Amino acid sequence: MTDMRLVVVGAGGRMGSTLIRAIRESKGCVLTGAIERDDHRNLGKDAGTLAGAEALNVPLTADALTAFAQADGVLDFTTPAASVAFAALAAQARLVHVIGTTGLGEAEMGKIRAAARHAIIIQSGNMSLGVNLLAGLVKQAAAALGPEFDIEIVEMHHRHKVDAPSGTAYLLGEAAARGRGIELGAHSASGRHGQTGARREGDIGFAAMRGGSVTGDHSVVFAGPRERLTLSHHAEDRGLFASGAVRAALWGRGRKPGLYSMTDVLGLPG
């Protein structure tokens, strides 16, 4: 089989550069497109050079339609609105679309699910093996410990992250909710401030911290009457998310259209 032709959207940013380097270092795939907004200062420059690698003869361009038509897959860590637009293009071109964008709401997810009728979409708040294994442990612990243990999810990221709580925090919250057999939307609490009253029984709490250059720290605390259990993951380099995204794209090649997760890619129990 020929190498999988991949396009990186948001290619001029930090994560875009990391994805380009991950493609270059991976077997079975090749970079064929690098997309940025039409006012980006580096349009026309070589994507490999901009990413700190050797020249790849792939210029940064705003022409996503042409790039998608010549590709097999797309790696997307952009914004919710952009990911929805790219999902529609991926559906038209019948591509594998890997979405690591965070901050996706129900409205955006509805449009992504619609696009997945024609595209192979792999969407996750976190592409790392460790986090997805952690989610499985969180689900088991939530089911085993019972409602007398309060659940709090604490996360910290670098000062430039624009959404909170993180997509990974929500991924872990969903895992805890599944373990408890409840809906996260109806049993969550975040942004506590002032006279909030006592903690509502059964809620899954979220706390977000921002500062410095932290790649991503997540802890799930199960606080019981006489003991506490904490399950944690610490990301040390954003390259682990990029390598996970490339792995997801390669896994998705040749599969039937649909919406998949990293749990599917890694073959973990749901």
Tab-separated table of C-alpha atoms in Angstrom:
chain	number	residue	atom	x	y	z
A	1	MET	CA	0.000	0.000	0.000
A	2	THR	CA	1.245	3.487	-0.814
A	3	ASP	CA	1.996	5.970	1.934
A	4	MET	CA	-1.072	7.695	3.366
A	5	ARG	CA	-1.236	11.295	2.144
A	6	LEU	CA	-1.915	13.589	5.106
A	7	VAL	CA	-2.884	17.246	5.373
A	8	VAL	CA	-2.257	19.287	8.519
A	9	VAL	CA	-4.672	22.156	9.166
A	10	GLY	CA	-3.480	24.967	11.397
A	11	ALA	CA	-0.039	24.017	10.108
A	12	GLY	CA	1.587	27.325	11.034
A	13	GLY	CA	0.952	26.971	14.777
A	14	ARG	CA	2.824	25.129	17.520
A	15	MET	CA	0.683	22.017	17.334
A	16	GLY	CA	0.684	22.125	13.541
A	17	SER	CA	4.483	22.124	13.526
A	18	THR	CA	4.517	19.205	15.955
A	19	LEU	CA	2.129	17.256	13.703
A	20	ILE	CA	4.318	17.904	10.667
A	21	ARG	CA	7.369	16.586	12.494
A	22	ALA	CA	5.398	13.528	13.663
A	23	ILE	CA	4.352	12.721	10.086
A	24	ARG	CA	7.970	13.070	8.932
A	25	GLU	CA	9.109	10.660	11.660
A	26	SER	CA	6.358	8.067	11.060
A	27	LYS	CA	6.293	5.185	8.611
A	28	GLY	CA	3.406	4.740	6.189
A	29	CYS	CA	2.457	8.377	5.712
A	30	VAL	CA	3.637	11.541	4.015
A	31	LEU	CA	2.728	15.227	4.291
A	32	THR	CA	1.012	16.505	1.144
A	33	GLY	CA	-0.770	19.607	2.408
A	34	ALA	CA	-0.343	22.319	5.053
A	35	ILE	CA	-3.298	24.665	5.604
A	36	GLU	CA	-3.474	28.039	7.311
A	37	ARG	CA	-5.833	31.031	7.279
A	38	ASP	CA	-5.600	33.311	4.254
A	39	ASP	CA	-3.935	36.158	6.184
A	40	HIS	CA	-1.164	34.074	7.741
A	41	ARG	CA	2.241	35.739	7.441
A	42	ASN	CA	4.002	32.559	6.300
A	43	LEU	CA	1.779	31.569	3.373
A	44	GLY	CA	3.898	30.198	0.537
A	45	LYS	CA	6.792	29.160	2.760
A	46	ASP	CA	7.804	25.511	3.076
A	47	ALA	CA	5.901	23.731	5.858
A	48	GLY	CA	8.841	21.493	6.732
A	49	THR	CA	11.206	24.413	7.178
A	50	LEU	CA	8.648	26.290	9.282
A	51	ALA	CA	8.263	23.206	11.495
A	52	GLY	CA	11.997	23.067	12.139
A	53	ALA	CA	12.632	20.109	9.835
A	54	GLU	CA	14.105	19.829	6.343
A	55	ALA	CA	12.246	21.294	3.376
A	56	LEU	CA	9.347	19.054	2.277
A	57	ASN	CA	8.290	20.926	-0.854
A	58	VAL	CA	4.869	21.493	0.728
A	59	PRO	CA	4.051	25.202	0.917
A	60	LEU	CA	1.735	26.690	3.522
A	61	THR	CA	-1.545	27.469	1.727
A	62	ALA	CA	-5.081	28.650	2.432
A	63	ASP	CA	-6.527	26.419	-0.306
A	64	ALA	CA	-7.981	23.579	1.773
A	65	LEU	CA	-10.280	22.364	-1.007
A	66	THR	CA	-7.401	21.545	-3.367
A	67	ALA	CA	-5.281	20.015	-0.591
A	68	PHE	CA	-8.143	17.782	0.582
A	69	ALA	CA	-8.807	16.588	-2.971
A	70	GLN	CA	-5.240	15.257	-3.151
A	71	ALA	CA	-5.150	13.622	0.306
A	72	ASP	CA	-6.242	10.540	2.214
A	73	GLY	CA	-6.488	12.097	5.660
A	74	VAL	CA	-6.497	15.305	7.688
A	75	LEU	CA	-5.007	16.061	11.116
A	76	ASP	CA	-6.928	18.835	12.859
A	77	PHE	CA	-6.083	20.540	16.170
A	78	THR	CA	-7.657	23.932	15.439
A	79	THR	CA	-10.839	25.602	16.760
A	80	PRO	CA	-14.414	24.290	17.044
A	81	ALA	CA	-15.704	26.406	14.148
A	82	ALA	CA	-12.772	25.475	11.926
A	83	SER	CA	-13.068	21.768	12.738
A	84	VAL	CA	-16.758	21.795	11.759
A	85	ALA	CA	-15.877	23.408	8.418
A	86	PHE	CA	-13.031	20.954	7.806
A	87	ALA	CA	-15.325	18.028	8.696
A	88	ALA	CA	-17.709	19.092	5.930
A	89	LEU	CA	-14.831	19.203	3.429
A	90	ALA	CA	-13.548	15.835	4.650
A	91	ALA	CA	-17.016	14.368	4.121
A	92	GLN	CA	-17.092	15.660	0.534
A	93	ALA	CA	-13.671	14.136	-0.167
A	94	ARG	CA	-14.369	10.916	1.831
A	95	LEU	CA	-11.253	11.369	3.981
A	96	VAL	CA	-10.053	10.194	7.352
A	97	HIS	CA	-10.439	13.245	9.611
A	98	VAL	CA	-8.619	13.128	12.960
A	99	ILE	CA	-9.954	15.825	15.295
A	100	GLY	CA	-7.997	16.704	18.429
A	101	THR	CA	-9.665	20.115	18.781
A	102	THR	CA	-10.968	20.873	22.274
A	103	GLY	CA	-13.882	23.060	23.354
A	104	LEU	CA	-16.369	21.343	21.029
A	105	GLY	CA	-19.949	21.887	22.163
A	106	GLU	CA	-23.021	19.827	21.394
A	107	ALA	CA	-23.862	21.999	18.381
A	108	GLU	CA	-20.437	21.400	16.836
A	109	MET	CA	-20.543	17.687	17.681
A	110	GLY	CA	-23.911	17.385	15.974
A	111	LYS	CA	-22.418	18.725	12.748
A	112	ILE	CA	-19.394	16.458	13.108
A	113	ARG	CA	-21.660	13.434	13.581
A	114	ALA	CA	-23.499	14.430	10.404
A	115	ALA	CA	-20.197	14.669	8.487
A	116	ALA	CA	-19.243	11.214	9.814
A	117	ARG	CA	-21.944	9.687	7.618
A	118	HIS	CA	-19.490	10.167	4.743
A	119	ALA	CA	-16.060	10.629	6.393
A	120	ILE	CA	-14.067	8.462	8.787
A	121	ILE	CA	-13.865	10.832	11.744
A	122	ILE	CA	-11.756	10.028	14.792
A	123	GLN	CA	-12.446	12.574	17.520
A	124	SER	CA	-10.963	12.699	20.995
A	125	GLY	CA	-10.198	15.279	23.648
A	126	ASN	CA	-6.820	13.593	24.016
A	127	MET	CA	-4.848	11.383	21.626
A	128	SER	CA	-2.423	9.857	24.138
A	129	LEU	CA	-2.366	6.190	25.085
A	130	GLY	CA	-1.851	7.028	28.765
A	131	VAL	CA	-4.888	9.320	29.028
A	132	ASN	CA	-7.165	6.822	27.331
A	133	LEU	CA	-5.948	4.080	29.660
A	134	LEU	CA	-6.563	6.483	32.553
A	135	ALA	CA	-10.140	7.027	31.373
A	136	GLY	CA	-10.746	3.287	31.563
A	137	LEU	CA	-9.405	3.194	35.124
A	138	VAL	CA	-11.545	6.189	36.089
A	139	LYS	CA	-14.663	4.450	34.793
A	140	GLN	CA	-13.855	1.308	36.791
A	141	ALA	CA	-13.087	3.267	39.956
A	142	ALA	CA	-16.273	5.338	39.692
A	143	ALA	CA	-18.348	2.185	39.372
A	144	ALA	CA	-16.574	0.376	42.205
A	145	LEU	CA	-16.389	3.173	44.787
A	146	GLY	CA	-20.011	4.265	44.708
A	147	PRO	CA	-21.748	7.613	45.331
A	148	GLU	CA	-20.288	8.171	48.811
A	149	PHE	CA	-17.011	9.079	47.065
A	150	ASP	CA	-17.035	12.601	45.605
A	151	ILE	CA	-15.285	12.982	42.239
A	152	GLU	CA	-13.181	16.048	41.416
A	153	ILE	CA	-11.165	16.496	38.211
A	154	VAL	CA	-8.232	18.914	38.419
A	155	GLU	CA	-6.295	20.001	35.334
A	156	MET	CA	-3.470	22.427	34.557
A	157	HIS	CA	-2.244	23.697	31.191
A	158	HIS	CA	0.013	26.398	29.793
A	159	ARG	CA	-0.981	30.041	30.038
A	160	HIS	CA	-2.020	30.280	26.351
A	161	LYS	CA	-4.778	27.630	26.436
A	162	VAL	CA	-8.078	29.345	25.627
A	163	ASP	CA	-10.728	26.807	26.737
A	164	ALA	CA	-11.503	25.443	30.190
A	165	PRO	CA	-11.989	22.847	31.473
A	166	SER	CA	-9.834	20.998	28.984
A	167	GLY	CA	-11.131	18.443	26.512
A	168	THR	CA	-9.214	15.801	28.431
A	169	ALA	CA	-10.934	16.825	31.671
A	170	TYR	CA	-14.305	16.338	29.992
A	171	LEU	CA	-13.143	13.004	28.561
A	172	LEU	CA	-12.298	11.870	32.100
A	173	GLY	CA	-15.555	13.313	33.421
A	174	GLU	CA	-17.521	11.355	30.824
A	175	ALA	CA	-15.662	8.193	31.853
A	176	ALA	CA	-16.562	8.785	35.500
A	177	ALA	CA	-20.188	9.477	34.581
A	178	ARG	CA	-20.414	6.252	32.578
A	179	GLY	CA	-19.019	4.382	35.559
A	180	ARG	CA	-21.728	5.887	37.748
A	181	GLY	CA	-24.473	5.414	35.141
A	182	ILE	CA	-25.326	9.135	35.055
A	183	GLU	CA	-25.343	11.972	32.512
A	184	LEU	CA	-22.355	14.291	32.963
A	185	GLY	CA	-24.294	17.344	31.793
A	186	ALA	CA	-26.803	16.971	34.608
A	187	HIS	CA	-24.223	16.116	37.278
A	188	SER	CA	-21.241	18.437	36.875
A	189	ALA	CA	-19.943	21.533	38.630
A	190	SER	CA	-17.191	23.960	37.641
A	191	GLY	CA	-16.126	27.547	38.227
A	192	ARG	CA	-17.066	27.647	41.902
A	193	HIS	CA	-16.827	31.121	43.413
A	194	GLY	CA	-18.273	32.878	46.431
A	195	GLN	CA	-21.056	31.447	48.584
A	196	THR	CA	-21.772	28.311	46.583
A	197	GLY	CA	-23.334	26.270	49.362
A	198	ALA	CA	-22.477	22.672	50.120
A	199	ARG	CA	-21.297	20.372	47.373
A	200	ARG	CA	-24.243	18.769	45.571
A	201	GLU	CA	-24.250	15.019	46.100
A	202	GLY	CA	-23.351	13.035	42.988
A	203	ASP	CA	-21.757	15.924	41.069
A	204	ILE	CA	-18.495	15.533	39.172
A	205	GLY	CA	-16.454	18.653	39.842
A	206	PHE	CA	-13.962	20.383	37.557
A	207	ALA	CA	-11.128	22.756	38.460
A	208	ALA	CA	-8.872	24.382	35.847
A	209	MET	CA	-5.488	26.007	36.400
A	210	ARG	CA	-3.428	27.918	33.822
A	211	GLY	CA	0.195	28.991	33.923
A	212	GLY	CA	3.665	28.755	32.489
A	213	SER	CA	4.395	26.169	29.822
A	214	VAL	CA	2.619	23.129	31.293
A	215	THR	CA	1.760	20.683	28.500
A	216	GLY	CA	-1.045	19.022	30.434
A	217	ASP	CA	-1.606	17.621	33.941
A	218	HIS	CA	-4.839	15.826	34.879
A	219	SER	CA	-5.874	14.241	38.166
A	220	VAL	CA	-9.133	12.569	39.127
A	221	VAL	CA	-9.723	12.618	42.878
A	222	PHE	CA	-12.151	10.214	44.542
A	223	ALA	CA	-12.740	11.683	48.009
A	224	GLY	CA	-14.456	9.327	50.444
A	225	PRO	CA	-15.354	9.569	54.122
A	226	ARG	CA	-11.977	8.307	55.390
A	227	GLU	CA	-9.736	8.021	52.343
A	228	ARG	CA	-8.835	9.546	48.990
A	229	LEU	CA	-7.828	7.899	45.736
A	230	THR	CA	-6.100	9.987	43.044
A	231	LEU	CA	-5.504	8.829	39.467
A	232	SER	CA	-3.205	11.098	37.447
A	233	HIS	CA	-1.567	11.650	34.085
A	234	HIS	CA	1.212	14.120	33.271
A	235	ALA	CA	2.010	14.969	29.654
A	236	GLU	CA	5.613	16.058	29.217
A	237	ASP	CA	5.672	16.818	25.478
A	238	ARG	CA	2.921	17.690	22.989
A	239	GLY	CA	4.614	15.279	20.591
A	240	LEU	CA	2.740	12.409	22.251
A	241	PHE	CA	-0.566	13.925	21.044
A	242	ALA	CA	0.818	14.294	17.521
A	243	SER	CA	2.079	10.725	17.332
A	244	GLY	CA	-1.303	9.544	18.607
A	245	ALA	CA	-3.063	11.528	15.882
A	246	VAL	CA	-0.867	10.003	13.166
A	247	ARG	CA	-1.545	6.553	14.595
A	248	ALA	CA	-5.287	7.296	14.503
A	249	ALA	CA	-5.137	8.414	10.859
A	250	LEU	CA	-3.301	5.257	9.794
A	251	TRP	CA	-5.827	3.135	11.733
A	252	GLY	CA	-8.734	4.887	10.035
A	253	ARG	CA	-7.561	4.309	6.477
A	254	GLY	CA	-9.932	1.974	4.652
A	255	ARG	CA	-12.557	1.850	7.401
A	256	LYS	CA	-16.241	2.538	6.940
A	257	PRO	CA	-17.482	6.111	7.467
A	258	GLY	CA	-18.434	6.810	11.052
A	259	LEU	CA	-17.475	8.619	14.241
A	260	TYR	CA	-14.715	6.832	16.148
A	261	SER	CA	-12.644	7.586	19.246
A	262	MET	CA	-9.152	6.794	20.470
A	263	THR	CA	-10.710	3.967	22.460
A	264	ASP	CA	-11.498	2.344	19.097
A	265	VAL	CA	-8.028	3.064	17.725
A	266	LEU	CA	-6.298	1.549	20.746
A	267	GLY	CA	-8.706	-1.386	21.045
A	268	LEU	CA	-9.612	-0.493	24.623
A	269	PRO	CA	-12.942	-1.386	26.281
A	270	GLY	CA	-15.510	1.397	25.898
